Amino acid sequence: MEIETKARTKSVSVTDEVITVNFDDGRSISVPTKWYPRLLHATRAERANYEIDGYGISWPDVEADFSIRGILLGQKSGETEASLKFWLSHRRKGRKVTVEDYLKSCPIAACF
């Protein structure tokens, strides 16, 4: 299936229930926030700090991102349960961690 991705993202809003992406051609698409667990656990300030590029949207404060194509296809986050647990445990301790930190912390087979 071919998906039209020429429209550019204009803005994004995230609530506890829904993520809404607004495009420059007037379209909007919404998906459940629970599809992107890091955004579900993010604070209002973290959710408001996003960056848009030609291919997707990133939330640097929580190391979350998704592609425009993915959201148009209805794809959920691909993060593993183990990775999310690792991130949440460090978050509770006030530590910011990256994907690289997670990959260094476990044997390859256990990471995925």
PDB file of C-alpha atoms in Angstrom:
ATOM      1  CA  MET A   1       0.000   0.000   0.000  1.00  0.00           C
ATOM      2  CA  GLU A   2       1.371   3.397  -0.978  1.00  0.00           C
ATOM      3  CA  ILE A   3       0.890   6.207   1.551  1.00  0.00           C
ATOM      4  CA  GLU A   4       0.995   9.887   0.585  1.00  0.00           C
ATOM      5  CA  THR A   5       3.521  11.603   2.849  1.00  0.00           C
ATOM      6  CA  LYS A   6       4.079  14.883   1.016  1.00  0.00           C
ATOM      7  CA  ALA A   7       2.032  16.832   3.554  1.00  0.00           C
ATOM      8  CA  ARG A   8       4.185  18.399   6.241  1.00  0.00           C
ATOM      9  CA  THR A   9       3.461  18.290   9.932  1.00  0.00           C
ATOM     10  CA  LYS A  10       2.295  21.661  11.184  1.00  0.00           C
ATOM     11  CA  SER A  11       1.764  20.933  14.886  1.00  0.00           C
ATOM     12  CA  VAL A  12       1.279  18.162  17.418  1.00  0.00           C
ATOM     13  CA  SER A  13      -0.680  17.933  20.645  1.00  0.00           C
ATOM     14  CA  VAL A  14      -0.505  15.172  23.231  1.00  0.00           C
ATOM     15  CA  THR A  15      -2.979  14.501  26.026  1.00  0.00           C
ATOM     16  CA  ASP A  16      -3.328  11.511  28.334  1.00  0.00           C
ATOM     17  CA  GLU A  17      -5.773  10.020  25.834  1.00  0.00           C
ATOM     18  CA  VAL A  18      -4.743  11.062  22.321  1.00  0.00           C
ATOM     19  CA  ILE A  19      -1.909  12.303  20.117  1.00  0.00           C
ATOM     20  CA  THR A  20      -3.116  14.593  17.337  1.00  0.00           C
ATOM     21  CA  VAL A  21      -0.921  15.497  14.382  1.00  0.00           C
ATOM     22  CA  ASN A  22      -2.040  18.448  12.234  1.00  0.00           C
ATOM     23  CA  PHE A  23      -0.781  18.715   8.662  1.00  0.00           C
ATOM     24  CA  ASP A  24      -0.225  21.786   6.516  1.00  0.00           C
ATOM     25  CA  ASP A  25      -2.867  20.612   4.020  1.00  0.00           C
ATOM     26  CA  GLY A  26      -5.624  20.755   6.651  1.00  0.00           C
ATOM     27  CA  ARG A  27      -5.700  17.064   7.569  1.00  0.00           C
ATOM     28  CA  SER A  28      -5.380  15.857  11.164  1.00  0.00           C
ATOM     29  CA  ILE A  29      -4.889  12.352  12.475  1.00  0.00           C
ATOM     30  CA  SER A  30      -5.238  11.151  16.048  1.00  0.00           C
ATOM     31  CA  VAL A  31      -4.006   7.966  17.696  1.00  0.00           C
ATOM     32  CA  PRO A  32      -4.273   6.733  21.285  1.00  0.00           C
ATOM     33  CA  THR A  33      -1.435   7.974  23.496  1.00  0.00           C
ATOM     34  CA  LYS A  34      -1.130   4.468  24.945  1.00  0.00           C
ATOM     35  CA  TRP A  35       0.316   3.424  21.568  1.00  0.00           C
ATOM     36  CA  TYR A  36       3.421   5.429  22.534  1.00  0.00           C
ATOM     37  CA  PRO A  37       4.131   4.548  26.188  1.00  0.00           C
ATOM     38  CA  ARG A  38       6.922   7.062  26.716  1.00  0.00           C
ATOM     39  CA  LEU A  39       4.550   9.870  25.784  1.00  0.00           C
ATOM     40  CA  LEU A  40       1.916   8.366  28.066  1.00  0.00           C
ATOM     41  CA  HIS A  41       4.392   8.683  30.960  1.00  0.00           C
ATOM     42  CA  ALA A  42       5.741  12.086  29.889  1.00  0.00           C
ATOM     43  CA  THR A  43       4.958  15.314  31.708  1.00  0.00           C
ATOM     44  CA  ARG A  44       3.047  18.123  30.039  1.00  0.00           C
ATOM     45  CA  ALA A  45       6.323  20.035  29.539  1.00  0.00           C
ATOM     46  CA  GLU A  46       8.045  16.981  28.023  1.00  0.00           C
ATOM     47  CA  ARG A  47       5.129  16.446  25.651  1.00  0.00           C
ATOM     48  CA  ALA A  48       5.221  20.095  24.576  1.00  0.00           C
ATOM     49  CA  ASN A  49       8.931  19.886  23.706  1.00  0.00           C
ATOM     50  CA  TYR A  50       8.880  18.219  20.306  1.00  0.00           C
ATOM     51  CA  GLU A  51      10.799  18.615  17.071  1.00  0.00           C
ATOM     52  CA  ILE A  52       9.388  18.145  13.580  1.00  0.00           C
ATOM     53  CA  ASP A  53      11.538  17.192  10.611  1.00  0.00           C
ATOM     54  CA  GLY A  54      10.662  16.018   7.113  1.00  0.00           C
ATOM     55  CA  TYR A  55      10.102  12.439   8.214  1.00  0.00           C
ATOM     56  CA  GLY A  56       8.751  12.456  11.736  1.00  0.00           C
ATOM     57  CA  ILE A  57       8.319  13.923  15.179  1.00  0.00           C
ATOM     58  CA  SER A  58      10.729  13.582  18.110  1.00  0.00           C
ATOM     59  CA  TRP A  59      10.377  14.261  21.815  1.00  0.00           C
ATOM     60  CA  PRO A  60      14.004  14.580  22.965  1.00  0.00           C
ATOM     61  CA  ASP A  61      13.207  14.776  26.687  1.00  0.00           C
ATOM     62  CA  VAL A  62      11.817  11.240  26.664  1.00  0.00           C
ATOM     63  CA  GLU A  63      13.731   9.772  23.697  1.00  0.00           C
ATOM     64  CA  ALA A  64      10.482   9.131  21.791  1.00  0.00           C
ATOM     65  CA  ASP A  65       9.853   9.519  18.102  1.00  0.00           C
ATOM     66  CA  PHE A  66       7.711   8.287  15.265  1.00  0.00           C
ATOM     67  CA  SER A  67       7.577   8.683  11.535  1.00  0.00           C
ATOM     68  CA  ILE A  68       4.805  10.467   9.688  1.00  0.00           C
ATOM     69  CA  ARG A  69       4.439   7.410   7.465  1.00  0.00           C
ATOM     70  CA  GLY A  70       4.085   5.203  10.551  1.00  0.00           C
ATOM     71  CA  ILE A  71       1.347   7.301  12.091  1.00  0.00           C
ATOM     72  CA  LEU A  72      -0.537   7.396   8.769  1.00  0.00           C
ATOM     73  CA  LEU A  73      -0.311   3.592   8.670  1.00  0.00           C
ATOM     74  CA  GLY A  74      -1.529   3.322  12.270  1.00  0.00           C
ATOM     75  CA  GLN A  75       1.679   1.750  13.553  1.00  0.00           C
ATOM     76  CA  LYS A  76       2.189   1.589  17.309  1.00  0.00           C
ATOM     77  CA  SER A  77       5.491   2.122  19.078  1.00  0.00           C
ATOM     78  CA  GLY A  78       7.938  -0.682  18.409  1.00  0.00           C
ATOM     79  CA  GLU A  79       9.549  -0.393  21.836  1.00  0.00           C
ATOM     80  CA  THR A  80       9.895  -3.679  23.692  1.00  0.00           C
ATOM     81  CA  GLU A  81       8.432  -4.197  27.143  1.00  0.00           C
ATOM     82  CA  ALA A  82      11.949  -4.746  28.517  1.00  0.00           C
ATOM     83  CA  SER A  83      13.182  -1.447  27.084  1.00  0.00           C
ATOM     84  CA  LEU A  84      10.197   0.452  28.492  1.00  0.00           C
ATOM     85  CA  LYS A  85      10.706  -1.097  31.947  1.00  0.00           C
ATOM     86  CA  PHE A  86      14.393  -0.111  31.852  1.00  0.00           C
ATOM     87  CA  TRP A  87      13.496   3.462  30.891  1.00  0.00           C
ATOM     88  CA  LEU A  88      10.752   3.742  33.530  1.00  0.00           C
ATOM     89  CA  SER A  89      12.970   2.397  36.318  1.00  0.00           C
ATOM     90  CA  HIS A  90      15.676   4.967  35.546  1.00  0.00           C
ATOM     91  CA  ARG A  91      13.092   7.715  35.119  1.00  0.00           C
ATOM     92  CA  ARG A  92      11.747   7.059  38.631  1.00  0.00           C
ATOM     93  CA  LYS A  93      15.281   7.542  39.939  1.00  0.00           C
ATOM     94  CA  GLY A  94      15.620  10.831  38.063  1.00  0.00           C
ATOM     95  CA  ARG A  95      18.096   9.459  35.541  1.00  0.00           C
ATOM     96  CA  LYS A  96      17.858  10.191  31.841  1.00  0.00           C
ATOM     97  CA  VAL A  97      18.831   7.188  29.729  1.00  0.00           C
ATOM     98  CA  THR A  98      19.159   6.546  26.026  1.00  0.00           C
ATOM     99  CA  VAL A  99      18.637   3.536  23.805  1.00  0.00           C
ATOM    100  CA  GLU A 100      22.403   3.081  23.839  1.00  0.00           C
ATOM    101  CA  ASP A 101      22.345   2.828  27.671  1.00  0.00           C
ATOM    102  CA  TYR A 102      19.705   0.135  27.417  1.00  0.00           C
ATOM    103  CA  LEU A 103      21.626  -1.847  24.803  1.00  0.00           C
ATOM    104  CA  LYS A 104      24.784  -1.738  26.951  1.00  0.00           C
ATOM    105  CA  SER A 105      22.848  -3.025  29.966  1.00  0.00           C
ATOM    106  CA  CYS A 106      21.714  -6.405  28.703  1.00  0.00           C
ATOM    107  CA  PRO A 107      22.779  -9.369  26.604  1.00  0.00           C
ATOM    108  CA  ILE A 108      21.673  -9.022  22.972  1.00  0.00           C
ATOM    109  CA  ALA A 109      19.043 -11.787  23.172  1.00  0.00           C
ATOM    110  CA  ALA A 110      17.433 -10.242  26.278  1.00  0.00           C
ATOM    111  CA  CYS A 111      17.189  -6.755  24.778  1.00  0.00           C
ATOM    112  CA  PHE A 112      14.691  -7.659  22.092  1.00  0.00           C
TER     113      PHE A 112
END
